[in-house]
Amino acid sequence: MGFSTDAIHAGQAPDLSTNAVIPPIHLTTTYYQEEIGKHKGYVYSRSANPTRDILQKNVAVLEKGKYALAFSSGLAAIHALSTVLKNGDHVIVSNDVYGGTYRLFQRFLTDYGIEVSFVDTTNLENILEVIKSNTKLIHIETPTNPLLAISDIQAISNICKSKNLLLSVDNTFMTPYFQNPLELGADIVVHSATKYLGGHSDLLGGILIVNSDELYERFKFVQNAIGAVLSPFDCWLLLRSIKTLALRMERHNQNASEVAKFLESQSVVKRVFYPGLKSHPQHELAKKQMRGFGGMVSFEVDDFNRVNSILKKLKIFTLAESLGGVESLVCHPATMTHASIPKEVREKNGLTDGLIRLSVGIEDIEDLISDLEQALK
Ligand code: P1T
């Protein structure tokens, strides 16, 4: 089936008890047992819930995986995947990642005896240099947040296979509509469903997708043992949102391409980061492994004062954390989403105080460009 057909139908047959076309939200904590151990596969909603099951089936199909598991946020999902690591293990993480991901690996997992190396994973040599005998996992974002750097999923997966390592890919920025890391050899895909999958800035969620029975059993165990599950209502909202994912992503992509081209023509803009631009260092790789370039655009201006004056003038782009909703947002990563990364680490990675990140929404492109034009004057 095509992507949109699956997005609308996969896992979502009409409800057999009522013939309701839209599956109901199963707001129940627990389930009646006819006698001890005799039930319909549902015992307690932390362990399993029918609405969550439908969402999990739907996203597994879209990500070309066998299994999906839904968590209460993207970070809860990343935490669950990090449990493949044990005391004494080493993990390699992309140096440019969402600030909360950095914080989880650098300031939380290290307390549990896990060693972390942050490297620029766009360069395979960097990865090969830091692999050690205790390395277990490589975790990448591609494109990265906020610098939109692209790592070669297939090539990194080949390294992982030859060294017996697991590869997890944060696919939040691309969504399954534009990129399917499992098909490129990744073992685990993670989403902050809060972003494009949700698409309307009204929920928090996270999803893991895998093919391996063993990883599925592990993460299902963690989902139940830790309990950071997605609520039935939010599962239902996500199912509703995913039906329009393809349409939204097309428009995000189209608008962001126009915005990136416009920014590149502006003299106050020092540099534009967007994988769809020919000037992007991994533009060719992006064309190879992605089917679109997404809705995120970052750009750099002189300094913090210039950033401040631009942010104050913007009217349609709303100053806020998060991304991936239908409305356009603007963010200053250094003081907002990436503030948990020490300044010297940020700057070494190229994330300066002059960087502005746009989540380009699906409004009329003329209005978005006019807003940027008056703010950059
Ligand atoms: O916010 P949460 O649902 O827990 O997702 C964390 C997360 C994971 N991965 C990526 C690539 C992300 O961008 C995020 C969250 N990011 C933001 C809130 C932000 O504004 O960048």
Short mmCIF file of C-alpha atoms and ligand atoms in Angstrom, two decimals:
data_model
loop_
_atom_site.label_atom_id
_atom_site.label_comp_id
_atom_site.label_asym_id
_atom_site.label_seq_id
_atom_site.Cartn_x
_atom_site.Cartn_y
_atom_site.Cartn_z
CA MET A 1 0.00 0.00 0.00
CA GLY A 2 1.02 3.62 -0.44
CA PHE A 3 2.08 5.71 2.54
CA SER A 4 -1.17 7.67 2.90
CA THR A 5 -3.33 4.55 2.58
CA ASP A 6 -1.33 2.91 5.35
CA ALA A 7 -1.35 6.10 7.45
CA ILE A 8 -5.17 6.13 7.32
CA HIS A 9 -5.89 2.40 7.53
CA ALA A 10 -3.01 0.34 8.95
CA GLY A 11 -4.03 -1.25 12.25
CA GLN A 12 -7.39 0.52 12.16
CA ALA A 13 -10.15 -1.88 11.09
CA PRO A 14 -13.68 -0.86 12.15
CA ASP A 15 -14.45 -1.72 15.77
CA LEU A 16 -16.20 -5.12 15.70
CA SER A 17 -18.39 -4.58 18.75
CA THR A 18 -20.16 -1.50 17.26
CA ASN A 19 -18.90 -1.19 13.64
CA ALA A 20 -17.55 2.27 14.53
CA VAL A 21 -15.28 3.33 11.66
CA ILE A 22 -12.97 5.19 14.02
CA PRO A 23 -11.62 2.96 16.78
CA PRO A 24 -12.79 4.13 20.22
CA ILE A 25 -10.49 5.46 22.93
CA HIS A 26 -10.22 2.70 25.51
CA LEU A 27 -10.18 4.74 28.70
CA THR A 28 -9.87 1.88 31.12
CA THR A 29 -7.24 1.06 33.70
CA THR A 30 -8.10 -2.60 34.01
CA TYR A 31 -9.95 -5.48 32.32
CA TYR A 32 -12.44 -8.07 33.54
CA GLN A 33 -11.09 -11.61 33.84
CA GLU A 34 -13.70 -14.36 33.45
CA GLU A 35 -11.58 -16.55 35.70
CA ILE A 36 -7.94 -16.38 36.77
CA GLY A 37 -5.81 -15.98 33.65
CA LYS A 38 -8.82 -16.02 31.28
CA HIS A 39 -8.96 -12.69 29.45
CA LYS A 40 -8.68 -11.17 25.95
CA GLY A 41 -5.00 -10.28 26.09
CA TYR A 42 -5.56 -7.16 28.19
CA VAL A 43 -5.03 -7.20 31.93
CA TYR A 44 -3.87 -3.71 32.97
CA SER A 45 -3.40 -0.64 30.75
CA ARG A 46 0.26 -0.04 31.61
CA SER A 47 1.02 -3.47 30.14
CA ALA A 48 -1.31 -3.17 27.13
CA ASN A 49 -4.19 -1.01 25.98
CA PRO A 50 -6.22 -1.50 22.75
CA THR A 51 -5.90 2.14 21.59
CA ARG A 52 -2.13 2.02 22.16
CA ASP A 53 -1.96 -1.28 20.27
CA ILE A 54 -3.67 0.29 17.25
CA LEU A 55 -1.24 3.22 17.23
CA GLN A 56 1.74 0.89 17.64
CA LYS A 57 0.59 -1.27 14.69
CA ASN A 58 0.04 1.81 12.55
CA VAL A 59 3.46 3.36 13.19
CA ALA A 60 5.26 0.01 12.77
CA VAL A 61 3.80 -0.26 9.26
CA LEU A 62 4.75 3.33 8.35
CA GLU A 63 8.34 2.86 9.59
CA LYS A 64 8.66 -0.49 7.76
CA GLY A 65 9.21 -2.25 11.07
CA LYS A 66 7.71 -5.31 12.70
CA TYR A 67 6.97 -3.70 16.07
CA ALA A 68 6.40 -0.26 17.60
CA LEU A 69 6.07 0.79 21.24
CA ALA A 70 4.60 4.10 22.39
CA PHE A 71 6.00 6.07 25.34
CA SER A 72 4.95 9.19 27.24
CA SER A 73 7.52 11.43 25.49
CA GLY A 74 10.41 11.28 23.05
CA LEU A 75 12.88 11.30 25.92
CA ALA A 76 11.04 8.42 27.62
CA ALA A 77 11.47 6.46 24.36
CA ILE A 78 15.18 7.36 24.12
CA HIS A 79 15.62 6.36 27.77
CA ALA A 80 13.96 3.02 27.01
CA LEU A 81 16.29 2.39 24.05
CA SER A 82 19.30 3.33 26.18
CA THR A 83 18.53 0.34 28.42
CA VAL A 84 20.35 -1.87 25.89
CA LEU A 85 23.40 -0.38 27.69
CA LYS A 86 24.66 -1.89 30.93
CA ASN A 87 27.16 -0.64 33.52
CA GLY A 88 30.57 -0.52 31.78
CA ASP A 89 29.22 -0.18 28.24
CA HIS A 90 30.18 2.63 25.87
CA VAL A 91 27.86 4.53 23.53
CA ILE A 92 28.66 6.85 20.63
CA VAL A 93 26.21 9.73 20.12
CA SER A 94 26.05 12.41 17.40
CA ASN A 95 27.61 15.59 18.78
CA ASP A 96 24.75 17.75 17.50
CA VAL A 97 21.57 16.44 19.13
CA TYR A 98 18.52 17.85 20.92
CA GLY A 99 19.66 19.32 24.25
CA GLY A 100 17.51 16.90 26.23
CA THR A 101 19.11 13.93 24.45
CA TYR A 102 22.56 15.30 25.31
CA ARG A 103 21.46 15.73 28.94
CA LEU A 104 20.08 12.17 29.13
CA PHE A 105 23.30 10.60 27.83
CA GLN A 106 25.82 12.99 29.40
CA ARG A 107 24.29 13.85 32.76
CA PHE A 108 21.99 10.90 33.55
CA LEU A 109 23.31 7.66 32.04
CA THR A 110 26.88 8.39 33.14
CA ASP A 111 25.62 8.04 36.75
CA TYR A 112 24.87 4.40 35.88
CA GLY A 113 28.41 3.62 34.73
CA ILE A 114 27.79 4.19 31.03
CA GLU A 115 30.55 5.86 29.04
CA VAL A 116 29.54 8.33 26.31
CA SER A 117 31.48 9.78 23.34
CA PHE A 118 29.90 12.60 21.36
CA VAL A 119 31.34 12.75 17.85
CA ASP A 120 30.49 14.35 14.54
CA THR A 121 28.88 11.27 12.96
CA THR A 122 28.75 12.90 9.50
CA ASN A 123 32.38 11.73 9.24
CA LEU A 124 32.76 7.94 9.42
CA GLU A 125 36.43 8.27 10.43
CA ASN A 126 35.35 9.93 13.69
CA ILE A 127 33.18 6.94 14.50
CA LEU A 128 35.86 4.37 13.68
CA GLU A 129 38.34 6.25 15.87
CA VAL A 130 36.25 6.06 19.04
CA ILE A 131 34.89 2.50 18.80
CA LYS A 132 36.27 0.47 21.71
CA SER A 133 35.90 -3.07 22.96
CA ASN A 134 33.03 -2.01 25.26
CA THR A 135 31.13 0.01 22.62
CA LYS A 136 27.60 -1.32 22.32
CA LEU A 137 25.45 1.32 20.63
CA ILE A 138 25.67 4.19 18.14
CA HIS A 139 22.85 6.72 18.49
CA ILE A 140 22.46 9.31 15.74
CA GLU A 141 20.13 12.10 14.81
CA THR A 142 19.90 12.69 11.08
CA PRO A 143 19.17 15.46 10.28
CA THR A 144 20.48 16.77 13.58
CA ASN A 145 18.76 19.26 15.84
CA PRO A 146 19.44 22.16 15.26
CA LEU A 147 22.25 22.18 12.66
CA LEU A 148 20.55 19.80 10.17
CA ALA A 149 23.70 17.73 9.60
CA ILE A 150 23.18 14.44 7.76
CA SER A 151 24.87 11.16 8.71
CA ASP A 152 25.04 8.20 6.32
CA ILE A 153 22.69 5.65 7.92
CA GLN A 154 23.64 2.80 5.57
CA ALA A 155 27.39 3.33 5.99
CA ILE A 156 27.12 3.60 9.78
CA SER A 157 24.94 0.50 9.84
CA ASN A 158 27.65 -1.36 7.89
CA ILE A 159 30.20 -0.34 10.54
CA CYS A 160 27.79 -1.46 13.28
CA LYS A 161 27.22 -4.83 11.63
CA SER A 162 30.96 -5.45 11.21
CA LYS A 163 31.64 -4.55 14.88
CA ASN A 164 28.51 -6.15 16.34
CA LEU A 165 27.03 -2.84 17.57
CA LEU A 166 23.44 -1.63 17.59
CA LEU A 167 22.42 1.47 15.63
CA SER A 168 19.57 3.70 16.75
CA VAL A 169 18.35 6.61 14.62
CA ASP A 170 16.26 9.54 15.82
CA ASN A 171 13.94 10.06 12.83
CA THR A 172 11.91 12.89 14.40
CA PHE A 173 12.84 15.56 11.81
CA MET A 174 12.17 13.39 8.73
CA THR A 175 9.23 11.24 9.89
CA PRO A 176 8.59 7.90 8.12
CA TYR A 177 7.18 9.90 5.21
CA PHE A 178 10.63 11.09 4.17
CA GLN A 179 13.04 8.52 5.64
CA ASN A 180 12.94 4.90 6.85
CA PRO A 181 16.14 4.14 8.81
CA LEU A 182 15.25 0.44 9.36
CA GLU A 183 15.39 -0.06 5.58
CA LEU A 184 18.87 1.49 5.60
CA GLY A 185 20.08 -0.99 8.23
CA ALA A 186 19.29 0.70 11.55
CA ASP A 187 18.21 -1.57 14.42
CA ILE A 188 16.07 0.93 16.31
CA VAL A 189 14.15 4.01 15.15
CA VAL A 190 13.00 6.58 17.67
CA HIS A 191 10.56 9.45 17.31
CA SER A 192 9.56 12.32 19.45
CA ALA A 193 5.92 11.93 18.38
CA THR A 194 5.40 15.33 20.01
CA LYS A 195 6.68 16.84 16.75
CA TYR A 196 5.54 16.03 13.19
CA LEU A 197 3.67 12.80 14.01
CA GLY A 198 1.47 14.76 16.45
CA GLY A 199 1.72 17.78 14.19
CA HIS A 200 -0.53 20.16 16.15
CA SER A 201 1.59 21.03 19.23
CA ASP A 202 -0.98 19.52 21.57
CA LEU A 203 0.58 16.32 22.90
CA LEU A 204 3.82 14.73 24.11
CA GLY A 205 4.77 11.26 22.92
CA GLY A 206 7.62 9.00 21.92
CA ILE A 207 7.81 5.84 19.79
CA LEU A 208 10.38 3.10 19.26
CA ILE A 209 10.24 0.92 16.14
CA VAL A 210 12.26 -2.29 15.68
CA ASN A 211 12.36 -5.46 13.60
CA SER A 212 14.13 -7.76 16.04
CA ASP A 213 11.98 -9.94 18.31
CA GLU A 214 14.65 -9.70 21.00
CA LEU A 215 14.74 -5.87 21.02
CA TYR A 216 10.95 -5.76 20.99
CA GLU A 217 10.73 -8.04 24.04
CA ARG A 218 13.36 -5.93 25.81
CA PHE A 219 11.59 -2.61 25.13
CA LYS A 220 8.14 -4.01 25.89
CA PHE A 221 9.52 -5.16 29.22
CA VAL A 222 10.96 -1.67 29.87
CA GLN A 223 7.69 0.00 28.79
CA ASN A 224 5.82 -1.99 31.42
CA ALA A 225 8.53 -2.04 34.10
CA ILE A 226 9.23 1.73 33.98
CA GLY A 227 5.65 2.66 33.11
CA ALA A 228 6.25 5.73 30.90
CA VAL A 229 3.38 4.74 28.58
CA LEU A 230 1.41 6.99 26.23
CA SER A 231 -2.13 7.63 27.49
CA PRO A 232 -5.04 6.18 25.45
CA PHE A 233 -6.29 9.68 24.66
CA ASP A 234 -2.90 10.77 23.29
CA CYS A 235 -2.65 7.52 21.28
CA TRP A 236 -5.98 8.35 19.72
CA LEU A 237 -4.95 11.96 19.01
CA LEU A 238 -1.78 10.68 17.35
CA LEU A 239 -3.74 8.24 15.18
CA ARG A 240 -5.92 11.17 14.08
CA SER A 241 -2.85 13.30 13.31
CA ILE A 242 -0.98 10.63 11.38
CA LYS A 243 -3.83 10.40 8.84
CA THR A 244 -2.71 13.80 7.46
CA LEU A 245 1.05 13.30 7.91
CA ALA A 246 1.81 12.99 4.19
CA LEU A 247 -0.10 16.18 3.31
CA ARG A 248 1.47 18.12 6.14
CA MET A 249 5.01 16.94 5.37
CA GLU A 250 4.67 17.88 1.70
CA ARG A 251 3.66 21.40 2.69
CA HIS A 252 6.30 21.72 5.46
CA ASN A 253 8.91 20.65 2.91
CA GLN A 254 7.69 23.06 0.24
CA ASN A 255 7.47 26.03 2.62
CA ALA A 256 10.83 25.30 4.27
CA SER A 257 12.55 25.06 0.85
CA GLU A 258 11.20 28.52 -0.06
CA VAL A 259 12.20 29.94 3.33
CA ALA A 260 15.73 28.50 3.05
CA LYS A 261 16.18 29.97 -0.44
CA PHE A 262 14.89 33.34 0.76
CA LEU A 263 17.23 33.38 3.77
CA GLU A 264 20.20 32.53 1.56
CA SER A 265 19.54 35.70 -0.43
CA GLN A 266 19.62 37.98 2.65
CA SER A 267 22.79 39.90 3.45
CA VAL A 268 22.31 39.82 7.27
CA VAL A 269 22.21 36.02 7.12
CA LYS A 270 25.71 34.55 7.43
CA ARG A 271 24.76 30.93 6.80
CA VAL A 272 21.66 28.83 6.18
CA PHE A 273 21.37 25.21 7.30
CA TYR A 274 18.87 23.21 5.22
CA PRO A 275 19.60 19.81 3.60
CA GLY A 276 17.67 20.80 0.47
CA LEU A 277 20.11 23.60 -0.39
CA LYS A 278 22.93 22.83 -2.81
CA SER A 279 25.23 24.64 -0.36
CA HIS A 280 24.50 22.03 2.35
CA PRO A 281 27.65 19.90 2.86
CA GLN A 282 25.67 16.63 2.75
CA HIS A 283 23.11 17.64 0.09
CA GLU A 284 23.95 14.65 -2.14
CA LEU A 285 23.68 12.19 0.75
CA ALA A 286 20.39 13.81 1.79
CA LYS A 287 19.00 13.23 -1.71
CA LYS A 288 20.12 9.61 -1.51
CA GLN A 289 18.69 8.60 1.86
CA MET A 290 15.72 10.96 2.24
CA ARG A 291 12.65 11.53 0.05
CA GLY A 292 12.31 15.17 1.11
CA PHE A 293 14.21 17.68 3.21
CA GLY A 294 11.67 18.46 5.91
CA GLY A 295 10.38 21.60 7.57
CA MET A 296 13.29 22.66 9.79
CA VAL A 297 15.61 25.50 8.75
CA SER A 298 18.35 27.08 10.87
CA PHE A 299 20.33 30.20 10.06
CA GLU A 300 23.09 32.21 11.58
CA VAL A 301 23.35 35.96 12.07
CA ASP A 302 26.16 38.03 13.64
CA ASP A 303 25.43 37.76 17.33
CA PHE A 304 22.91 37.61 20.14
CA ASN A 305 21.86 41.28 19.76
CA ARG A 306 20.94 40.72 16.13
CA VAL A 307 19.05 37.54 17.09
CA ASN A 308 17.10 39.46 19.70
CA SER A 309 16.08 42.23 17.33
CA ILE A 310 14.88 39.68 14.73
CA LEU A 311 12.93 37.64 17.28
CA LYS A 312 11.18 40.73 18.64
CA LYS A 313 9.96 41.72 15.17
CA LEU A 314 8.61 38.34 14.01
CA LYS A 315 4.80 38.18 14.09
CA ILE A 316 3.76 34.86 12.55
CA PHE A 317 6.77 32.83 13.69
CA THR A 318 6.08 32.38 17.41
CA LEU A 319 9.00 32.29 19.84
CA ALA A 320 8.67 28.88 21.51
CA GLU A 321 10.44 25.58 22.10
CA SER A 322 9.34 22.50 20.11
CA LEU A 323 8.74 22.00 16.39
CA GLY A 324 6.77 20.05 13.84
CA GLY A 325 3.35 21.66 14.39
CA VAL A 326 1.23 23.22 11.67
CA GLU A 327 2.11 26.68 13.03
CA SER A 328 5.52 28.23 12.41
CA LEU A 329 7.78 28.53 15.45
CA VAL A 330 11.12 30.20 15.99
CA CYS A 331 13.64 29.29 18.65
CA HIS A 332 17.05 30.42 19.90
CA PRO A 333 18.71 27.03 20.57
CA ALA A 334 21.62 28.41 22.63
CA THR A 335 19.33 29.75 25.37
CA MET A 336 16.29 27.50 24.86
CA THR A 337 16.27 23.91 23.52
CA HIS A 338 20.04 23.41 23.82
CA ALA A 339 20.72 25.41 27.00
CA SER A 340 21.61 22.19 28.84
CA ILE A 341 24.75 21.86 26.67
CA PRO A 342 27.73 23.81 28.07
CA LYS A 343 28.57 26.89 25.95
CA GLU A 344 32.07 25.69 25.02
CA VAL A 345 30.70 22.29 23.86
CA ARG A 346 27.94 23.97 21.86
CA GLU A 347 30.28 26.39 20.17
CA LYS A 348 32.80 23.68 19.32
CA ASN A 349 29.97 21.88 17.50
CA GLY A 350 29.04 25.04 15.59
CA LEU A 351 25.96 25.96 17.65
CA THR A 352 26.64 29.65 18.25
CA ASP A 353 24.69 32.38 20.04
CA GLY A 354 23.86 33.77 16.58
CA LEU A 355 21.90 30.69 15.51
CA ILE A 356 18.14 30.89 14.96
CA ARG A 357 16.03 27.77 14.33
CA LEU A 358 12.76 27.85 12.41
CA SER A 359 10.09 25.18 12.43
CA VAL A 360 8.38 26.20 9.21
CA GLY A 361 4.65 25.58 9.44
CA ILE A 362 2.02 25.07 6.76
CA GLU A 363 0.72 28.65 6.57
CA ASP A 364 0.70 30.57 3.26
CA ILE A 365 4.29 30.90 2.11
CA GLU A 366 3.84 34.57 1.06
CA ASP A 367 2.92 35.46 4.65
CA LEU A 368 5.90 33.55 6.09
CA ILE A 369 8.36 35.22 3.72
CA SER A 370 6.91 38.71 4.40
CA ASP A 371 7.20 38.09 8.14
CA LEU A 372 10.86 37.12 7.81
CA GLU A 373 11.54 39.97 5.38
CA GLN A 374 10.28 42.68 7.77
CA ALA A 375 12.08 41.10 10.73
CA LEU A 376 15.44 40.88 8.94
CA LYS A 377 15.31 44.54 7.73
O1 P1T B 1 10.17 16.46 23.94
P1 P1T B 1 10.14 14.97 23.78
O2 P1T B 1 8.88 14.45 23.20
O3 P1T B 1 10.55 14.27 25.02
O4 P1T B 1 11.23 14.63 22.65
C1 P1T B 1 12.61 14.79 22.83
C2 P1T B 1 13.25 14.96 21.49
C3 P1T B 1 13.87 13.87 20.89
N1 P1T B 1 14.46 13.97 19.68
C4 P1T B 1 14.46 15.11 19.00
C5 P1T B 1 15.14 15.17 17.67
C6 P1T B 1 13.84 16.25 19.52
O5 P1T B 1 13.86 17.37 18.81
C7 P1T B 1 13.22 16.18 20.80
C8 P1T B 1 12.57 17.35 21.44
N2 P1T B 1 12.90 18.59 20.88
C9 P1T B 1 12.43 19.80 21.26
C10 P1T B 1 11.57 19.98 22.27
C11 P1T B 1 12.96 20.96 20.51
O6 P1T B 1 12.37 22.06 20.57
O7 P1T B 1 13.96 20.79 19.82
#
